[in-house]
GROMACS .gro file of C-alpha atoms in nm:
model
  273
    1ASN     CA    1   2.839  14.860  -4.512
    2ASN     CA    2   2.598  14.689  -4.739
    3LEU     CA    3   2.884  14.476  -4.866
    4GLU     CA    4   2.985  14.385  -4.514
    5GLU     CA    5   2.629  14.298  -4.420
    6ARG     CA    6   2.593  14.087  -4.732
    7ALA     CA    7   2.922  13.911  -4.658
    8GLU     CA    8   2.806  13.848  -4.302
    9LEU     CA    9   2.472  13.714  -4.419
   10THR     CA   10   2.640  13.493  -4.679
   11SER     CA   11   2.872  13.357  -4.412
   12GLN     CA   12   2.576  13.285  -4.182
   13ILE     CA   13   2.389  13.120  -4.470
   14ASN     CA   14   2.692  12.901  -4.541
   15VAL     CA   15   2.716  12.798  -4.176
   16MET     CA   16   2.343  12.721  -4.173
   17GLU     CA   17   2.370  12.522  -4.496
   18GLU     CA   18   2.658  12.322  -4.351
   19GLU     CA   19   2.452  12.263  -4.037
   20ILE     CA   20   2.153  12.159  -4.252
   21SER     CA   21   2.383  11.928  -4.450
   22ARG     CA   22   2.514  11.768  -4.126
   23ILE     CA   23   2.157  11.734  -3.995
   24ASN     CA   24   2.053  11.572  -4.325
   25GLU     CA   25   2.347  11.331  -4.300
   26ARG     CA   26   2.248  11.240  -3.945
   27LEU     CA   27   1.887  11.212  -4.058
   28ASN     CA   28   1.988  10.978  -4.343
   29LEU     CA   29   2.193  10.771  -4.097
   30HIS     CA   30   1.900  10.751  -3.857
   31SER     CA   31   1.671  10.657  -4.147
   32GLU     CA   32   1.911  10.378  -4.249
   33ASN     CA   33   1.929  10.262  -3.888
   34LEU     CA   34   1.553  10.271  -3.867
   35ILE     CA   35   1.518  10.067  -4.189
   36ALA     CA   36   1.773   9.814  -4.055
   37ALA     CA   37   1.595   9.801  -3.719
   38ASN     CA   38   1.260   9.743  -3.893
   39LYS     CA   39   1.421   9.464  -4.096
   40ASP     CA   40   1.552   9.308  -3.774
   41ILE     CA   41   1.208   9.339  -3.615
   42ASN     CA   42   1.046   9.174  -3.920
   43ASN     CA   43   1.309   8.897  -3.916
   44ILE     CA   44   1.245   8.839  -3.547
   45LYS     CA   45   0.870   8.831  -3.613
   46ASP     CA   46   0.921   8.579  -3.895
   47LYS     CA   47   1.145   8.365  -3.675
   48LYS     CA   48   0.894   8.383  -3.390
   49LYS     CA   49   0.617   8.284  -3.630
   50MET     CA   50   0.824   7.989  -3.755
   51LYS     CA   51   0.912   7.892  -3.397
   52ASN     CA   52   0.545   7.904  -3.301
   53GLN     CA   53   0.455   7.689  -3.602
   54GLU     CA   54   0.736   7.443  -3.513
   55TYR     CA   55   0.625   7.444  -3.149
   56SER     CA   56   0.267   7.367  -3.255
   57ARG     CA   57   0.385   7.088  -3.489
   58VAL     CA   58   0.610   6.931  -3.222
   59ASP     CA   59   0.342   6.973  -2.956
   60GLN     CA   60   0.087   6.800  -3.180
   61GLU     CA   61   0.336   6.524  -3.262
   62LEU     CA   62   0.405   6.481  -2.890
   63ILE     CA   63   0.032   6.437  -2.819
   64THR     CA   64   0.016   6.169  -3.092
   65ILE     CA   65   0.332   5.995  -2.964
   66ASN     CA   66   0.205   5.999  -2.604
   67HIS     CA   67  -0.120   5.843  -2.722
   68LYS     CA   68   0.068   5.572  -2.919
   69ILE     CA   69   0.294   5.499  -2.620
   70ASP     CA   70  -0.007   5.462  -2.389
   71SER     CA   71  -0.178   5.230  -2.641
   72LEU     CA   72   0.136   5.019  -2.682
   73LYS     CA   73   0.189   4.989  -2.306
   74LEU     CA   74  -0.175   4.888  -2.264
   75GLU     CA   75  -0.138   4.628  -2.540
   76MET     CA   76   0.181   4.491  -2.380
   77ASP     CA   77   0.038   4.493  -2.027
   78SER     CA   78  -0.265   4.300  -2.146
   79GLY     CA   79  -0.030   4.026  -2.275
   80ALA     CA   80  -0.038   4.099  -2.647
   81GLY     CA   81  -0.070   3.778  -2.844
   82LEU     CA   82  -0.028   3.549  -2.543
   83PRO     CA   83  -0.243   3.234  -2.515
   84LEU     CA   84  -0.493   3.234  -2.226
   85ALA     CA   85  -0.303   2.967  -2.029
   86VAL     CA   86   0.019   3.170  -2.043
   87LYS     CA   87  -0.157   3.494  -1.942
   88LYS     CA   88  -0.317   3.321  -1.645
   89ILE     CA   89   0.015   3.177  -1.524
   90LEU     CA   90   0.195   3.513  -1.553
   91THR     CA   91  -0.077   3.696  -1.358
   92GLU     CA   92  -0.150   3.434  -1.089
   93ASP     CA   93  -0.003   3.566  -0.761
   94SER     CA   94  -0.030   3.232  -0.580
   95LEU     CA   95   0.227   3.071  -0.812
   96LEU     CA   96   0.591   3.113  -0.713
   97GLY     CA   97   0.908   3.098  -0.922
   98ILE     CA   98   0.742   3.223  -1.241
   99TYR     CA   99   0.941   3.478  -1.444
  100ASN     CA  100   0.818   3.554  -1.795
  101THR     CA  101   0.789   3.414  -2.143
  102ILE     CA  102   1.104   3.375  -2.351
  103GLY     CA  103   0.969   3.630  -2.602
  104ASN     CA  104   0.912   3.885  -2.328
  105VAL     CA  105   1.268   3.881  -2.192
  106LEU     CA  106   1.440   3.944  -2.528
  107GLU     CA  107   1.533   4.264  -2.709
  108ILE     CA  108   1.726   4.307  -3.032
  109ASP     CA  109   1.834   4.574  -3.281
  110SER     CA  110   1.550   4.652  -3.525
  111LEU     CA  111   1.754   4.513  -3.818
  112TYR     CA  112   1.725   4.160  -3.673
  113ILE     CA  113   1.363   4.166  -3.549
  114LYS     CA  114   1.223   3.949  -3.833
  115ALA     CA  115   1.505   3.697  -3.789
  116LEU     CA  116   1.442   3.675  -3.414
  117ASP     CA  117   1.064   3.661  -3.454
  118VAL     CA  118   1.081   3.364  -3.685
  119ALA     CA  119   1.353   3.190  -3.482
  120ILE     CA  120   1.151   3.196  -3.158
  121ASN     CA  121   0.807   3.161  -3.315
  122SER     CA  122   0.753   2.817  -3.159
  123SER     CA  123   0.916   2.900  -2.823
  124LYS     CA  124   0.824   3.266  -2.765
  125ASN     CA  125   0.541   3.170  -2.525
  126PHE     CA  126   0.742   2.917  -2.324
  127ILE     CA  127   0.741   3.026  -1.959
  128ILE     CA  128   1.070   3.062  -1.770
  129THR     CA  129   1.050   2.924  -1.416
  130ASP     CA  130   1.285   2.875  -1.122
  131ASP     CA  131   1.280   2.496  -1.116
  132GLU     CA  132   1.074   2.180  -1.174
  133ILE     CA  133   0.868   2.237  -0.856
  134SER     CA  134   0.740   2.579  -0.970
  135SER     CA  135   0.675   2.432  -1.318
  136LYS     CA  136   0.473   2.139  -1.176
  137GLU     CA  137   0.268   2.372  -0.954
  138ALA     CA  138   0.187   2.586  -1.258
  139ILE     CA  139   0.088   2.278  -1.461
  140ASN     CA  140  -0.141   2.161  -1.177
  141TYR     CA  141  -0.296   2.509  -1.161
  142LEU     CA  142  -0.376   2.489  -1.535
  143LYS     CA  143  -0.522   2.140  -1.494
  144ASP     CA  144  -0.732   2.225  -1.188
  145ASN     CA  145  -0.879   2.529  -1.357
  146HIS     CA  146  -0.914   2.377  -1.707
  147LEU     CA  147  -0.717   2.663  -1.858
  148GLY     CA  148  -0.527   2.481  -2.130
  149ARG     CA  149  -0.161   2.394  -2.172
  150ALA     CA  150   0.174   2.576  -2.147
  151THR     CA  151   0.541   2.483  -2.178
  152PHE     CA  152   0.784   2.558  -1.897
  153PHE     CA  153   1.161   2.611  -1.900
  154PRO     CA  154   1.310   2.565  -1.550
  155LEU     CA  155   1.628   2.772  -1.506
  156ASN     CA  156   1.801   2.492  -1.312
  157VAL     CA  157   1.743   2.231  -1.583
  158ILE     CA  158   1.781   2.393  -1.927
  159LYS     CA  159   2.133   2.358  -2.065
  160TYR     CA  160   2.344   2.611  -2.256
  161ARG     CA  161   2.391   2.517  -2.625
  162TYR     CA  162   2.616   2.666  -2.894
  163ILE     CA  163   2.733   2.576  -3.241
  164ASP     CA  164   3.040   2.354  -3.238
  165SER     CA  165   3.383   2.515  -3.273
  166ASP     CA  166   3.463   2.335  -3.602
  167THR     CA  167   3.155   2.489  -3.766
  168LEU     CA  168   3.234   2.830  -3.618
  169ASN     CA  169   3.592   2.812  -3.753
  170LYS     CA  170   3.460   2.707  -4.094
  171ILE     CA  171   3.214   2.997  -4.132
  172GLY     CA  172   3.357   3.265  -3.900
  173ALA     CA  173   3.515   3.467  -4.186
  174ASN     CA  174   3.240   3.392  -4.440
  175SER     CA  175   3.054   3.705  -4.554
  176ASP     CA  176   2.726   3.507  -4.570
  177PHE     CA  177   2.743   3.452  -4.194
  178ILE     CA  178   2.627   3.750  -3.984
  179ALA     CA  179   2.618   3.605  -3.631
  180VAL     CA  180   2.491   3.339  -3.398
  181LEU     CA  181   2.149   3.475  -3.301
  182ALA     CA  182   2.204   3.434  -2.925
  183ASP     CA  183   2.512   3.660  -2.950
  184ILE     CA  184   2.314   3.959  -3.081
  185VAL     CA  185   2.010   3.956  -2.850
  186ASP     CA  186   1.984   4.152  -2.524
  187TYR     CA  187   1.848   3.989  -2.207
  188ASP     CA  188   1.896   3.971  -1.831
  189ASP     CA  189   2.203   3.756  -1.764
  190LYS     CA  190   2.009   3.515  -1.539
  191TYR     CA  191   1.831   3.385  -1.852
  192LYS     CA  192   2.156   3.318  -2.041
  193ASN     CA  193   2.134   2.935  -2.047
  194ILE     CA  194   1.775   2.944  -2.172
  195ILE     CA  195   1.852   3.204  -2.441
  196TYR     CA  196   2.153   3.005  -2.565
  197ASN     CA  197   1.954   2.679  -2.544
  198GLN     CA  198   1.704   2.826  -2.789
  199LEU     CA  199   1.919   3.062  -2.999
  200GLY     CA  200   2.279   2.946  -2.953
  201THR     CA  201   2.250   2.708  -3.248
  202VAL     CA  202   2.065   2.945  -3.481
  203LEU     CA  203   2.270   3.130  -3.744
  204VAL     CA  204   2.177   3.462  -3.902
  205SER     CA  205   2.235   3.529  -4.273
  206ASN     CA  206   2.144   3.819  -4.498
  207ASP     CA  207   1.896   3.661  -4.742
  208ILE     CA  208   1.774   3.328  -4.878
  209ASP     CA  209   2.064   3.304  -5.130
  210SER     CA  210   2.335   3.362  -4.870
  211ALA     CA  211   2.156   3.128  -4.626
  212THR     CA  212   2.144   2.854  -4.892
  213ARG     CA  213   2.518   2.886  -4.955
  214LEU     CA  214   2.588   2.884  -4.580
  215SER     CA  215   2.368   2.581  -4.517
  216LYS     CA  216   2.562   2.381  -4.779
  217ILE     CA  217   2.895   2.469  -4.618
  218ILE     CA  218   2.776   2.343  -4.277
  219SER     CA  219   2.604   2.036  -4.429
  220HIS     CA  220   2.262   2.163  -4.307
  221ARG     CA  221   2.357   2.099  -3.942
  222TYR     CA  222   2.206   2.418  -3.796
  223LYS     CA  223   1.899   2.634  -3.850
  224ILE     CA  224   1.966   2.956  -4.043
  225VAL     CA  225   1.733   3.257  -4.035
  226THR     CA  226   1.754   3.556  -4.267
  227LEU     CA  227   1.693   3.927  -4.208
  228ASP     CA  228   1.368   3.888  -4.409
  229GLY     CA  229   1.247   3.605  -4.186
  230ASP     CA  230   1.312   3.314  -4.422
  231VAL     CA  231   1.445   2.992  -4.268
  232ILE     CA  232   1.661   2.700  -4.370
  233HIS     CA  233   1.600   2.425  -4.117
  234VAL     CA  234   1.833   2.153  -3.993
  235GLY     CA  235   1.846   1.901  -4.277
  236GLY     CA  236   1.793   2.166  -4.546
  237SER     CA  237   1.414   2.215  -4.563
  238MET     CA  238   1.314   2.577  -4.622
  239SER     CA  239   1.036   2.810  -4.502
  240GLY     CA  240   0.959   3.157  -4.625
  241GLY     CA  241   0.723   3.398  -4.791
  242SER     CA  242   0.535   3.690  -4.645
  243SER     CA  243   0.406   3.706  -4.291
  244TYR     CA  244   0.065   3.833  -4.188
  245GLN     CA  245   0.087   3.746  -3.822
  246SER     CA  246   0.016   4.010  -3.560
  247LYS     CA  247   0.305   4.206  -3.414
  248SER     CA  248   0.520   4.012  -3.173
  249ILE     CA  249   0.608   4.140  -2.827
  250ILE     CA  250   0.962   4.202  -2.955
  251SER     CA  251   0.829   4.427  -3.234
  252LEU     CA  252   0.604   4.606  -2.985
  253LYS     CA  253   0.896   4.665  -2.747
  254GLN     CA  254   1.110   4.794  -3.036
  255GLU     CA  255   0.830   5.028  -3.147
  256LEU     CA  256   0.787   5.150  -2.788
  257LYS     CA  257   1.161   5.218  -2.758
  258SER     CA  258   1.174   5.424  -3.079
  259LEU     CA  259   0.860   5.616  -2.978
  260GLU     CA  260   1.013   5.696  -2.638
  261ILE     CA  261   1.328   5.829  -2.811
  262ARG     CA  262   1.112   6.054  -3.032
  263GLN     CA  263   0.913   6.161  -2.725
  264ARG     CA  264   1.234   6.262  -2.545
  265ASP     CA  265   1.362   6.455  -2.852
  266ASP     CA  266   1.031   6.637  -2.893
  267LYS     CA  267   1.022   6.732  -2.525
  268GLU     CA  268   1.374   6.874  -2.556
  269ASN     CA  269   1.273   7.072  -2.868
  270ILE     CA  270   0.974   7.221  -2.689
  271GLU     CA  271   1.189   7.318  -2.389
  272ILE     CA  272   1.441   7.490  -2.621
  273THR     CA  273   1.161   7.693  -2.788
   0.00000   0.00000   0.00000
């Protein structure tokens, strides 16, 4: 009997040990799952922390961008860099047929801003008007109020100009020739004749060396501006160097556009987080 009891007890012990072993296995599995779950939780916490940091950075950048945009708009609305006479004409409600300055109606890719700035430096503040009548009324307004002088470009008078076809054929495939400036600016189509009058005979070249070569080929017949803002004038005289002038309206508009793109991207990033 003792043997039977011992055998029975041994059998029960074996069953219990197997059960303990299975429980330990399950316990180990649960422990591994718990470790993995804790890792996931820590990863999520780290990601959340990084997201919060990114959110704070983007939010701060957005505040800065919004401030810059407001400042730029204020600067542009106040007629940045415009002479007093021009400002007065553009803001005088009693004058009819007044549009804007040539500089204010143009936009261009940032690569060509210096070229455009220097090309329209003398004409950027010319005022576009409907016709001679609206121009004369504006001139009388300036006289009567002793406000100074301005130049007016009536839409019905100013003629379209472009480089001649022989010159275009001669330089069209030349790597020193980038474009006719009027062909790479953006503007409202109603101003086309005025834009081409001023920029349809201005060529764009990469730098002073390429512009010099190009000017020789065309016998110095047209003005050439470079991406750096150097100029070879009709006849071959040259202007260049560094520029310390204040930002033009074209530069301001370009800066505003790039800031508004960043503003939109930042807003999207914040919405995603």
